[in-house]
Short mmCIF file of C-alpha atoms in Angstrom, two decimals:
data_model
loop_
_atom_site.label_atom_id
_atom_site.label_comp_id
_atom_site.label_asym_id
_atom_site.label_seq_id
_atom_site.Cartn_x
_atom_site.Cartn_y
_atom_site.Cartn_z
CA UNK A 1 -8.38 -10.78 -14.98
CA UNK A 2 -5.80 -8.23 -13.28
CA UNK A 3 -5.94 -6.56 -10.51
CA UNK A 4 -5.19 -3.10 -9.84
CA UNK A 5 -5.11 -1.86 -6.22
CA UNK A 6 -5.19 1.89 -5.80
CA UNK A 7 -5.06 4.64 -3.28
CA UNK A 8 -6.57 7.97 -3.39
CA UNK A 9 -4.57 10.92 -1.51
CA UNK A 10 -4.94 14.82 -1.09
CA UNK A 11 -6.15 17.28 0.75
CA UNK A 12 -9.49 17.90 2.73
CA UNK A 13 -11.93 18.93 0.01
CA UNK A 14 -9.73 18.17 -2.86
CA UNK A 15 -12.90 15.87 -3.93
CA UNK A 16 -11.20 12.07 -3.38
CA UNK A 17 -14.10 10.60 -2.38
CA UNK A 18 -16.62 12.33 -5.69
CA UNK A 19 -13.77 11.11 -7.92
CA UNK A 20 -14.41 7.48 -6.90
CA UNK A 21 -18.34 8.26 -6.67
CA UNK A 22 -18.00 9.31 -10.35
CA UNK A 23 -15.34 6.41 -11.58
CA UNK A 24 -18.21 3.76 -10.03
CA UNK A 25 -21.27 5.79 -11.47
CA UNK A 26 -19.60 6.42 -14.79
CA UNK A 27 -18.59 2.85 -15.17
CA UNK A 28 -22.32 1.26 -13.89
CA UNK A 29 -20.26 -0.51 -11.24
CA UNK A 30 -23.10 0.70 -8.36
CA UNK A 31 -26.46 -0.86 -7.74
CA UNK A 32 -29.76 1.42 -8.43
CA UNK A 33 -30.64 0.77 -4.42
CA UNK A 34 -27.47 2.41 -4.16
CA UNK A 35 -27.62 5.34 -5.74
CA UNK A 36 -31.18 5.87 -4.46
CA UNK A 37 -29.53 5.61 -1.38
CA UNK A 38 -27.28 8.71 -1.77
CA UNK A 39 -30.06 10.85 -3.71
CA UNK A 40 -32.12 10.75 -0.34
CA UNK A 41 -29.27 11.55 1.36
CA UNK A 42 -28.33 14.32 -1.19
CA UNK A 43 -32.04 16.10 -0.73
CA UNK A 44 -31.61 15.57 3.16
CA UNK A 45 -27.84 17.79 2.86
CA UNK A 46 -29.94 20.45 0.89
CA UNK A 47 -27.82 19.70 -1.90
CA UNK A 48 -29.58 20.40 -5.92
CA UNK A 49 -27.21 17.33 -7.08
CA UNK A 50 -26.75 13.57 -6.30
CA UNK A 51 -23.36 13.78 -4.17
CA UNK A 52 -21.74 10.85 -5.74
CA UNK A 53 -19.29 11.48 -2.57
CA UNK A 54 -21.45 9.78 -0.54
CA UNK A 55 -20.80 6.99 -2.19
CA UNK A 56 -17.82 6.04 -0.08
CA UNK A 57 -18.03 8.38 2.62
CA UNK A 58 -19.54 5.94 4.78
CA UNK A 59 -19.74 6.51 8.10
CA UNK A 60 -22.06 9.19 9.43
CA UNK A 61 -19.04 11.10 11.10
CA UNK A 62 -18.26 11.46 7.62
CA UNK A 63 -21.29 12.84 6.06
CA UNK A 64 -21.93 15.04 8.94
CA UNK A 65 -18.31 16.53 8.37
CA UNK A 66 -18.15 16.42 4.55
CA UNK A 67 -14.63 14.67 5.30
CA UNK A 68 -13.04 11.34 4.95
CA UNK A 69 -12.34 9.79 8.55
CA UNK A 70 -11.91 6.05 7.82
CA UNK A 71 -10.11 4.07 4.75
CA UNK A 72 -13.37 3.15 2.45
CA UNK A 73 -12.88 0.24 0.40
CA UNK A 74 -15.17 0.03 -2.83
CA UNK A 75 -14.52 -2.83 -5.64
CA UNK A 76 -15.44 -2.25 -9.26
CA UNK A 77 -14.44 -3.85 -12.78
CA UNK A 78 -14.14 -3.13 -16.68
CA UNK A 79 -13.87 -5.84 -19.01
CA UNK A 80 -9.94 -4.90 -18.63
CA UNK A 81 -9.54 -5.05 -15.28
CA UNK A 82 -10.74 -5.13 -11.46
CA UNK A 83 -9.99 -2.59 -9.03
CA UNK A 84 -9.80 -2.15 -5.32
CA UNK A 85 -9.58 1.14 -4.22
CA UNK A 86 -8.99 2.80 -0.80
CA UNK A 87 -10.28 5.99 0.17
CA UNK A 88 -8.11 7.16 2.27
CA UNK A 89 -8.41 10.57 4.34
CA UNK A 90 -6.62 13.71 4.13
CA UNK A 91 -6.46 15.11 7.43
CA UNK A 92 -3.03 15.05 8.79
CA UNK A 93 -4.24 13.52 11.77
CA UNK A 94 -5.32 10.35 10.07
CA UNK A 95 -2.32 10.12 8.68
CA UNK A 96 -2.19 6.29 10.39
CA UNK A 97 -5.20 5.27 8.19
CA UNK A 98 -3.44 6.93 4.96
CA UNK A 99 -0.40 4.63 5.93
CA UNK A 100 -2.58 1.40 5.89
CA UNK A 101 -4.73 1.80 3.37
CA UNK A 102 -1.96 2.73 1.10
CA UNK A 103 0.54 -0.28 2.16
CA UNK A 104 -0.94 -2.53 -0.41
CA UNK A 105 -1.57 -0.41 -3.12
CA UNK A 106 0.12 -0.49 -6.83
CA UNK A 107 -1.18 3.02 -7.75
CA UNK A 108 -1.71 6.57 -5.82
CA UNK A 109 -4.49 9.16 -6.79
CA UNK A 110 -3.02 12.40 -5.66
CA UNK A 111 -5.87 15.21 -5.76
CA UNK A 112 -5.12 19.10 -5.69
CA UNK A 113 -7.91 21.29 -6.25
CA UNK A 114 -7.05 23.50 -9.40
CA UNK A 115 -7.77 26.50 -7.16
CA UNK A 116 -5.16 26.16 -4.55
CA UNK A 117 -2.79 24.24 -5.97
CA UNK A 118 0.08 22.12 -4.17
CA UNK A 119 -0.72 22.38 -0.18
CA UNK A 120 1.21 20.96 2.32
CA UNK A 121 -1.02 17.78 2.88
CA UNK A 122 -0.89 17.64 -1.15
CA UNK A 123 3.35 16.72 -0.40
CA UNK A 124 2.65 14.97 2.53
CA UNK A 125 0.78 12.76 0.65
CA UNK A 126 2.76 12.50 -2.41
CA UNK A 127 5.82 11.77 0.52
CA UNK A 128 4.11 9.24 1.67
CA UNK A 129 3.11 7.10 -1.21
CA UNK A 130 6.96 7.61 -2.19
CA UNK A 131 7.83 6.00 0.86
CA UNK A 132 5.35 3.35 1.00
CA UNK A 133 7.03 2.39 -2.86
CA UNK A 134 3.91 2.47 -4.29
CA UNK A 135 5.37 2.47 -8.62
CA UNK A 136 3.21 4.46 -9.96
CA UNK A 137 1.43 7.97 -9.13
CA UNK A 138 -0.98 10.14 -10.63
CA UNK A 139 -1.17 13.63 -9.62
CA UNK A 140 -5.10 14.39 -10.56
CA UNK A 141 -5.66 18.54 -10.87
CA UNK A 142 -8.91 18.58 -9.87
CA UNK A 143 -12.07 21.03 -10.02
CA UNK A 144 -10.53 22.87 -13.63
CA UNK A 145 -14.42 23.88 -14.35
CA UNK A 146 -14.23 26.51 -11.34
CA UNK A 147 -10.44 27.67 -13.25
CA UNK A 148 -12.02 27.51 -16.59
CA UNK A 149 -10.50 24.76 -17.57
CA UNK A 150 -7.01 26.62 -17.67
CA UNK A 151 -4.23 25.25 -19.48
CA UNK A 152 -1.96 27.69 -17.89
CA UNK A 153 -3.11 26.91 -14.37
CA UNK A 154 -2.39 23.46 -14.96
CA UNK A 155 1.04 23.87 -16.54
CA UNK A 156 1.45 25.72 -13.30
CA UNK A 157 0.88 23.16 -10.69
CA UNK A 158 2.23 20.01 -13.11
CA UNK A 159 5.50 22.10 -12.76
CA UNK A 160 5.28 22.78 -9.09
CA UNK A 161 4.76 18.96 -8.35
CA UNK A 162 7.35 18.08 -10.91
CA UNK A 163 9.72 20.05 -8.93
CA UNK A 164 8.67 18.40 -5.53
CA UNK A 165 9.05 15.48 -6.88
CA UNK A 166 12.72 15.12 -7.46
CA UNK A 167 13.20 15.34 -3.49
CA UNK A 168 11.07 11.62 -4.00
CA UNK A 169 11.77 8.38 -5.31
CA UNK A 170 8.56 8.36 -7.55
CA UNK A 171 9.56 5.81 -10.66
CA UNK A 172 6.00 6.71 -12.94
CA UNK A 173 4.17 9.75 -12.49
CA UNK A 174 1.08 11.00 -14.81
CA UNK A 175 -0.98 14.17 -14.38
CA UNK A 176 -4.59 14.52 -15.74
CA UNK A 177 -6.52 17.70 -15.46
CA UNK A 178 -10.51 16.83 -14.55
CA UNK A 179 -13.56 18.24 -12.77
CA UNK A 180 -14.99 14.79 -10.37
CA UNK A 181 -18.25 16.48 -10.07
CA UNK A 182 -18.56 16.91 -13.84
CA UNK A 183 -17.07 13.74 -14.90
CA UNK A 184 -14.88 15.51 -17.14
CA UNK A 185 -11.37 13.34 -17.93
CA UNK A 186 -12.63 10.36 -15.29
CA UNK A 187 -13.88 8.12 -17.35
CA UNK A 188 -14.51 10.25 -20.64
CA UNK A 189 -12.31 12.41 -22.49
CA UNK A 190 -13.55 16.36 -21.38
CA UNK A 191 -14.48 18.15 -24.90
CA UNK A 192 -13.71 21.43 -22.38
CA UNK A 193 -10.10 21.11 -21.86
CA UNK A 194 -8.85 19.88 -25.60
CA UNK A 195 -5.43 21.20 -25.37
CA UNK A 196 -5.08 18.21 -23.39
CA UNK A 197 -3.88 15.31 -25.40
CA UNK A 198 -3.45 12.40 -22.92
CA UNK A 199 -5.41 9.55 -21.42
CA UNK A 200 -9.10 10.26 -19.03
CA UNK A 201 -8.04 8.67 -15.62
CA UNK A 202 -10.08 5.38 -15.99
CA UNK A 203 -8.21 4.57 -19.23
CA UNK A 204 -4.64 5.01 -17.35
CA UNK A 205 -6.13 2.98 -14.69
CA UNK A 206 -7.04 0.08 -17.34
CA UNK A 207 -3.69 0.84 -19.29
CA UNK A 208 -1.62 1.29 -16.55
CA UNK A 209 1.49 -1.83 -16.89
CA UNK A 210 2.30 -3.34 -13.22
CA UNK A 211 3.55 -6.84 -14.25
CA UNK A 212 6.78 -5.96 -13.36
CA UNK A 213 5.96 -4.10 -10.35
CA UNK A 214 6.26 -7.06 -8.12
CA UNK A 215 9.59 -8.67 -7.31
CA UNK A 216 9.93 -11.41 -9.79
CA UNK A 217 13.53 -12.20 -9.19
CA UNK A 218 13.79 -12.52 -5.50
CA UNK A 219 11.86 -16.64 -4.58
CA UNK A 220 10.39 -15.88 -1.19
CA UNK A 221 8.10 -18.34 0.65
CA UNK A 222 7.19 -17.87 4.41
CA UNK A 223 5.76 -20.77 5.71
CA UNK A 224 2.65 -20.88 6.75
CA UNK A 225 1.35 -23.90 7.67
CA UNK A 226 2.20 -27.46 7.27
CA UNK A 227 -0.52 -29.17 5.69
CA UNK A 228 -1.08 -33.26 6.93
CA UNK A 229 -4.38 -34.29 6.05
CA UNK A 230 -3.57 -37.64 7.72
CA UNK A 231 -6.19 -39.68 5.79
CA UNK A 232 -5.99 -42.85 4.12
CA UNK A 233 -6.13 -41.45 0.53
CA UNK A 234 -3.41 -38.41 1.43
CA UNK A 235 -1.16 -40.37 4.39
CA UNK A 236 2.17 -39.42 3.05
CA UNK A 237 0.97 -35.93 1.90
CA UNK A 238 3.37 -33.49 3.39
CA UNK A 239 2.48 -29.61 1.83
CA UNK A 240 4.05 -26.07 2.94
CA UNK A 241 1.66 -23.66 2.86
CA UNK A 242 1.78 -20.03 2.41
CA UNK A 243 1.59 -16.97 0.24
CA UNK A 244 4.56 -16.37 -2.63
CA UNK A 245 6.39 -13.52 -1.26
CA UNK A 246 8.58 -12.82 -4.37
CA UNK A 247 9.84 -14.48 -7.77
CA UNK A 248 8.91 -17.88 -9.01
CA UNK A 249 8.71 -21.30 -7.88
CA UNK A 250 8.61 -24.54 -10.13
CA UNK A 251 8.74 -28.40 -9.48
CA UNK A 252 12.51 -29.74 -9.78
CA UNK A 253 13.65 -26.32 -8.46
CA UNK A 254 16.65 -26.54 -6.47
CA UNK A 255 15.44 -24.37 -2.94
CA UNK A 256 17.02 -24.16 0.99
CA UNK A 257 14.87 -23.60 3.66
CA UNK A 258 16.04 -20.96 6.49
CA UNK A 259 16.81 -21.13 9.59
CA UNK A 260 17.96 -24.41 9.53
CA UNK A 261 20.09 -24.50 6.00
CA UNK A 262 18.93 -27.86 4.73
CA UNK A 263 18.25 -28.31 0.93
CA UNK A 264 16.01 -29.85 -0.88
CA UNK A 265 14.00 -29.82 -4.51
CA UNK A 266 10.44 -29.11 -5.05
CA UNK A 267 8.07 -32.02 -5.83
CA UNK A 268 5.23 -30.20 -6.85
CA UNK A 269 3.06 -27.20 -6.15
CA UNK A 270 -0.61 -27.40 -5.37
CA UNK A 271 -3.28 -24.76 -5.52
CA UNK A 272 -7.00 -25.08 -4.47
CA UNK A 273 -7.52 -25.91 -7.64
CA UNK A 274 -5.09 -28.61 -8.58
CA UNK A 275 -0.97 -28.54 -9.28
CA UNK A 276 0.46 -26.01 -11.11
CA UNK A 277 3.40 -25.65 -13.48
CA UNK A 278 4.41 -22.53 -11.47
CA UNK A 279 4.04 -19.76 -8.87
CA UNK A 280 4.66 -16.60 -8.23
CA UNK A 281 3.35 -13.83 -6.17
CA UNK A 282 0.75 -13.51 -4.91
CA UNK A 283 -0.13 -16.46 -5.59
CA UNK A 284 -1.28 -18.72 -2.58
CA UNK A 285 0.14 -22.20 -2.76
CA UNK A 286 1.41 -26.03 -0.75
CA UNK A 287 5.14 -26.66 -1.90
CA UNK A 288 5.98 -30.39 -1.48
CA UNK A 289 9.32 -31.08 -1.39
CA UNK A 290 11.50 -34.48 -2.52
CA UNK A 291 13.29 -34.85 1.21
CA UNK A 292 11.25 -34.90 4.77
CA UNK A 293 12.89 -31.61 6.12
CA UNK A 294 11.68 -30.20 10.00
CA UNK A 295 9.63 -27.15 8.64
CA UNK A 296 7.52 -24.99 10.35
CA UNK A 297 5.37 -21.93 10.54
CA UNK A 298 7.80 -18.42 9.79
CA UNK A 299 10.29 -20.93 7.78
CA UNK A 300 11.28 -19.25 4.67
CA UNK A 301 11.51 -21.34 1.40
CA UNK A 302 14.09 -19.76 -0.96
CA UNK A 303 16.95 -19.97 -3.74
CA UNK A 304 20.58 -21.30 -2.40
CA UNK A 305 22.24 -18.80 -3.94
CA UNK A 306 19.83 -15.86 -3.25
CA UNK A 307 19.07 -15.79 0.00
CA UNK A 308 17.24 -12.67 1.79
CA UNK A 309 19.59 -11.10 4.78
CA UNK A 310 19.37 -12.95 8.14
CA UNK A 311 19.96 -11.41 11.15
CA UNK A 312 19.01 -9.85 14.53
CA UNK A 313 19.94 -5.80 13.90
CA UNK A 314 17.61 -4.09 11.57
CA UNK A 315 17.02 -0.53 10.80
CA UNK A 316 13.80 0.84 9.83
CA UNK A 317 11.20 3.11 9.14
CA UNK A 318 8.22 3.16 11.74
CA UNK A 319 4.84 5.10 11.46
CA UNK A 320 3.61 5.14 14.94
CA UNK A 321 -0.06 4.35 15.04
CA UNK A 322 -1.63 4.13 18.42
CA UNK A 323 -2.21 7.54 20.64
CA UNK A 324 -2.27 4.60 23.80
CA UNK A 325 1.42 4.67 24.23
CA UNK A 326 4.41 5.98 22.38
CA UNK A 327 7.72 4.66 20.86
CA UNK A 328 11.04 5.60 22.70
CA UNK A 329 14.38 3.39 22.49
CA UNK A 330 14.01 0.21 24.96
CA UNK A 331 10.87 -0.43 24.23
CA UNK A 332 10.02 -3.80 23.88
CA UNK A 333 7.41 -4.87 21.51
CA UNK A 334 5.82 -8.18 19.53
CA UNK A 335 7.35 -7.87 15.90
CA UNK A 336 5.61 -9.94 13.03
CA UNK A 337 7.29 -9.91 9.99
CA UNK A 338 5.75 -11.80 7.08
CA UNK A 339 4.69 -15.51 9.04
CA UNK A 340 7.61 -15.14 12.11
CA UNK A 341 6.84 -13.48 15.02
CA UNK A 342 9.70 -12.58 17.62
CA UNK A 343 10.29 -10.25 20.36
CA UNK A 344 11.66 -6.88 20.08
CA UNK A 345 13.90 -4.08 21.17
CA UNK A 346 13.86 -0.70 20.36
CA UNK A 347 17.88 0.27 20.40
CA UNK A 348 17.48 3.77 19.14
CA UNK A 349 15.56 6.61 17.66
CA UNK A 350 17.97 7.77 15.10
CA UNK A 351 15.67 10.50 13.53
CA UNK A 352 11.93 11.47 13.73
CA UNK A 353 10.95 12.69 10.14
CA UNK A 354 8.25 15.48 9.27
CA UNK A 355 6.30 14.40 6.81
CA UNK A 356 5.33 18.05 5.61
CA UNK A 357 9.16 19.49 5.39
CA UNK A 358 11.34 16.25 5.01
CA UNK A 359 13.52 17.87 8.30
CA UNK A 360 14.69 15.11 10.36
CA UNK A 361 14.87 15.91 13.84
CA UNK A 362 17.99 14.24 15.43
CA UNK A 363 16.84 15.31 18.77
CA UNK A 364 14.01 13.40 18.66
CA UNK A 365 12.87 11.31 21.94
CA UNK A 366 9.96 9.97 21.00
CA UNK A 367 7.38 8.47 17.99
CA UNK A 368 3.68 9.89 18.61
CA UNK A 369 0.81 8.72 17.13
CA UNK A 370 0.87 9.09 13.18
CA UNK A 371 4.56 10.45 13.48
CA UNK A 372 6.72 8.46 11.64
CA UNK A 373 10.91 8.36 12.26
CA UNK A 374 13.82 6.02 11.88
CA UNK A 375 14.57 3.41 14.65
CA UNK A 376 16.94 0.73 15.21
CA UNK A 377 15.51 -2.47 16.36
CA UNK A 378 16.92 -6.04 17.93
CA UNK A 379 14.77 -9.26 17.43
CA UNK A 380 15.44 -11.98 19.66
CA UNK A 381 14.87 -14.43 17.02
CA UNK A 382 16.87 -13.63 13.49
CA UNK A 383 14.55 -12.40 10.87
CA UNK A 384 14.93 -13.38 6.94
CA UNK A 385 14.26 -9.68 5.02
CA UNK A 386 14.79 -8.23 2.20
CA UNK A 387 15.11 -3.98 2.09
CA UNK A 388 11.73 -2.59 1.74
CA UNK A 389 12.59 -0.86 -1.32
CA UNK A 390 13.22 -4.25 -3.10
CA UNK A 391 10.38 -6.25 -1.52
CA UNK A 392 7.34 -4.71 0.32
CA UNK A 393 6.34 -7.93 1.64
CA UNK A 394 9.97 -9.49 2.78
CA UNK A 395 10.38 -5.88 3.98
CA UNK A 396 7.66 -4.97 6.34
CA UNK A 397 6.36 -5.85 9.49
CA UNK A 398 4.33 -4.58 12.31
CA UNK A 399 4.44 -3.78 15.91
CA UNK A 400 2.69 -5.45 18.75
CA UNK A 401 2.07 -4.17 21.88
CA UNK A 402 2.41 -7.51 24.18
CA UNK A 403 -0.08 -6.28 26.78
CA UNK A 404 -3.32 -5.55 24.72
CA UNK A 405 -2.16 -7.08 21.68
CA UNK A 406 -2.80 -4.25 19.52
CA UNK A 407 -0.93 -3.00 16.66
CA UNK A 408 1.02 0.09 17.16
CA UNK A 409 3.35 0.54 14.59
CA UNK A 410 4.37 0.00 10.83
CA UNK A 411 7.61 -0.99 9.81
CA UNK A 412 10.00 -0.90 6.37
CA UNK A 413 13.39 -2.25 6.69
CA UNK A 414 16.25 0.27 5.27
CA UNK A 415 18.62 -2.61 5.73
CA UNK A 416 20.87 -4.22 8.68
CA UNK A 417 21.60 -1.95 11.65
CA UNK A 418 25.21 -1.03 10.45
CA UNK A 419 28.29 -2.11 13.14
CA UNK A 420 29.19 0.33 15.36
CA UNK A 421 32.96 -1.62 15.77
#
């Protein structure tokens, strides 16, 4: 069955976190101890409803606050599909959390409350997921019971987001009028609002085509481990594991493994499960290959004639996510990009971005915590990449702060540093 990982965006209040409560109650996907569970703590909030936002507001921070602090991740199925979803807060300064929980996702839920329309964190959000290539979005106007169900009201904001939106790179966008609390549109179509003619959210969710989402053209396989059982039934077993990165692999493919250049043609692929006639990503996999090539962890299996870019110089986009330290140009950091890990540089700040107006600031010393700007960066090892906008997994990595060994920073590559001869 298919999986469909989504994020849910917006502003504080816009209800995120009652829209999931009311996707997992309307589809049975919670467990009666469960929502006993958040009736007791309904009556204890004084509240004369089961707050199906309790559901994934989690922590007690939370509940005390009424707002999301932490990414909540709740799992639920239809006989279509299964779904991960992240809860992710609206608060500007959780913006880090926003970033991570979102990195993985296919599919954004943008909320706007009906009321108030488009807000700053509403674009911030919507920049965001545009940035993080997430393909498809889905701009939910929220809370139309307390506009009475307006058509006109949500002509109004479809247009003002419509407008934003051509300032983004946003390939598929959708927008559903609803009321969470209600239920109306989430799972069922709302009898209140029948000038609307398209799908309740769930169904989009189910319908929803991400196939061809994922880089299918691009064979990328990072090493990660070489697999030698070393016993007497598997002695000349010699596997590369690892996690497809992009496109396909089969047995008698032609492939050349970087750094070192040598080719070779795949044997077979294995899976927990036995060999398989093919792979593709995600799919986790041991390549074996006809010739005994040195291979190792960060190794990159790939096509010979479509390699990713090699190289030293990258440019990139970093969300800075620690409040410990900040990022300024020679700063040297741990990079890990997909299984290689090398040493970095910080060469320059080029631009620190606001996330709210899209200004770049030129002048710009410094990344803060949850800021996010463009830097140059040097690797002392070459890494193989593709642009993030082609391949989210060839094209991210992280940040590593070599003294605690904390992450501090999220990266997508824009492409080689360009040459300043």
């Amino acid at each position: 069955m298919e999986l469909l990982r989504l994020a849910t965006a917006g502003s504080v209040d816009d209800g995120k976190s009652t829209l999931i409560g009311r996707l997992l109650y309307d589809s049975k996907a919670i467990f009666e101890d469960q929502l006993d569970a958040v009736e007791r703590a309904s009556e204890r909030m004084g509240a004369d409803y089961t707050n199906l936002a309790l559901l994934t507001d989690g922590l007690r921070a939370e509940r005390e606050q009424g707002i999301t602090i932490d990414v909540a991740y709740r799992y639920f199925a239809t006989p279509k599909r299964k779904f991960i979803i992240a809860d992710t807060p609206g608060h500007i300064q959780y913006t880090r959390n926003m970033v991570t929980g979102a990195s993985t996702a296919d599919l954004a839920l943008i909320l706007v409350d009906a009321r108030n329309g488009i807000l700053e964190q509403s674009r911030r959000h919507a920049f965001l997921s545009s940035l993080l290539r997430i393909p498809h979005l889905v701009l939910c106007v929220n809370k139309m019971d307390l506009v009475d169900w307006s058509q006109e009201r949500f002509e109004e904001i479809k247009a003002e987001f419509r407008d934003f939106a051509t300032k983004l790179d946003v390939a598929d966008l959708t927008f559903i009028p609803m009321s969470a609390l209600l239920g109306d549109n989430v799972v069922d179509r709302s009898a209140n609002m029948p000038w609307y003619e398209g799908p309740s959210l769930l169904h989009q969710l189910e319908e929803v085509y991400i196939a061809s989402d994922r880089n299918l053209i691009d064979a990328r396989f990072p090493v990660q481990y070489v697999l030698r059982p070393f016993s007497d039934a598997h002695h000349d077993y010699r596997g590369y594991a690892g996690t497809v990165a992009g496109g396909t692999f089969k047995p008698g493919d032609e492939v050349v493994v970087l750094p070192s250049g040598f080719t070779s043609t795949i044997a077979s692929i294995d899976t927990a499960e036995g060999p398989v006639d093919e792979a593709f990503s995600p799919m986790a996999v041991a390549i074996r290959l006809t010739d005994d090539i040195d291979i190792s962890r960060g190794d990159m299996i790939c096509r010979p004639h479509n390699q990713p870019h090699t190289g030293q110089d990258i440019d990139a986009m970093v969300c800075w996510l620690t409040e410990q330290s900040a990022l300024r140009p020679r700063t040297k950091l741990a990079v890990k990009h997909t299984t290689r890990s090398a040493r970095g540089l910080v060469k320059d700040l080029q631009y620190r971005l606001d996330v709210n107006t899209l200004h770049r600031d030129e002048k710009a010393e410094e990344l803060r915590l949850n800021e996010i700007g463009r830097v140059s960066l040097r690797t002392t090892a070459p890494l193989f990449y593709d642009e993030y906008r082609r391949n989210r997994l060839t094209g991210s990595f992280i940040l590593i702060d070599e003294h605690t060994g904390g992450t501090v920073g999220a990266g997508m590559i824009v492409g080689p540093t360009p040459s300043t001869s």
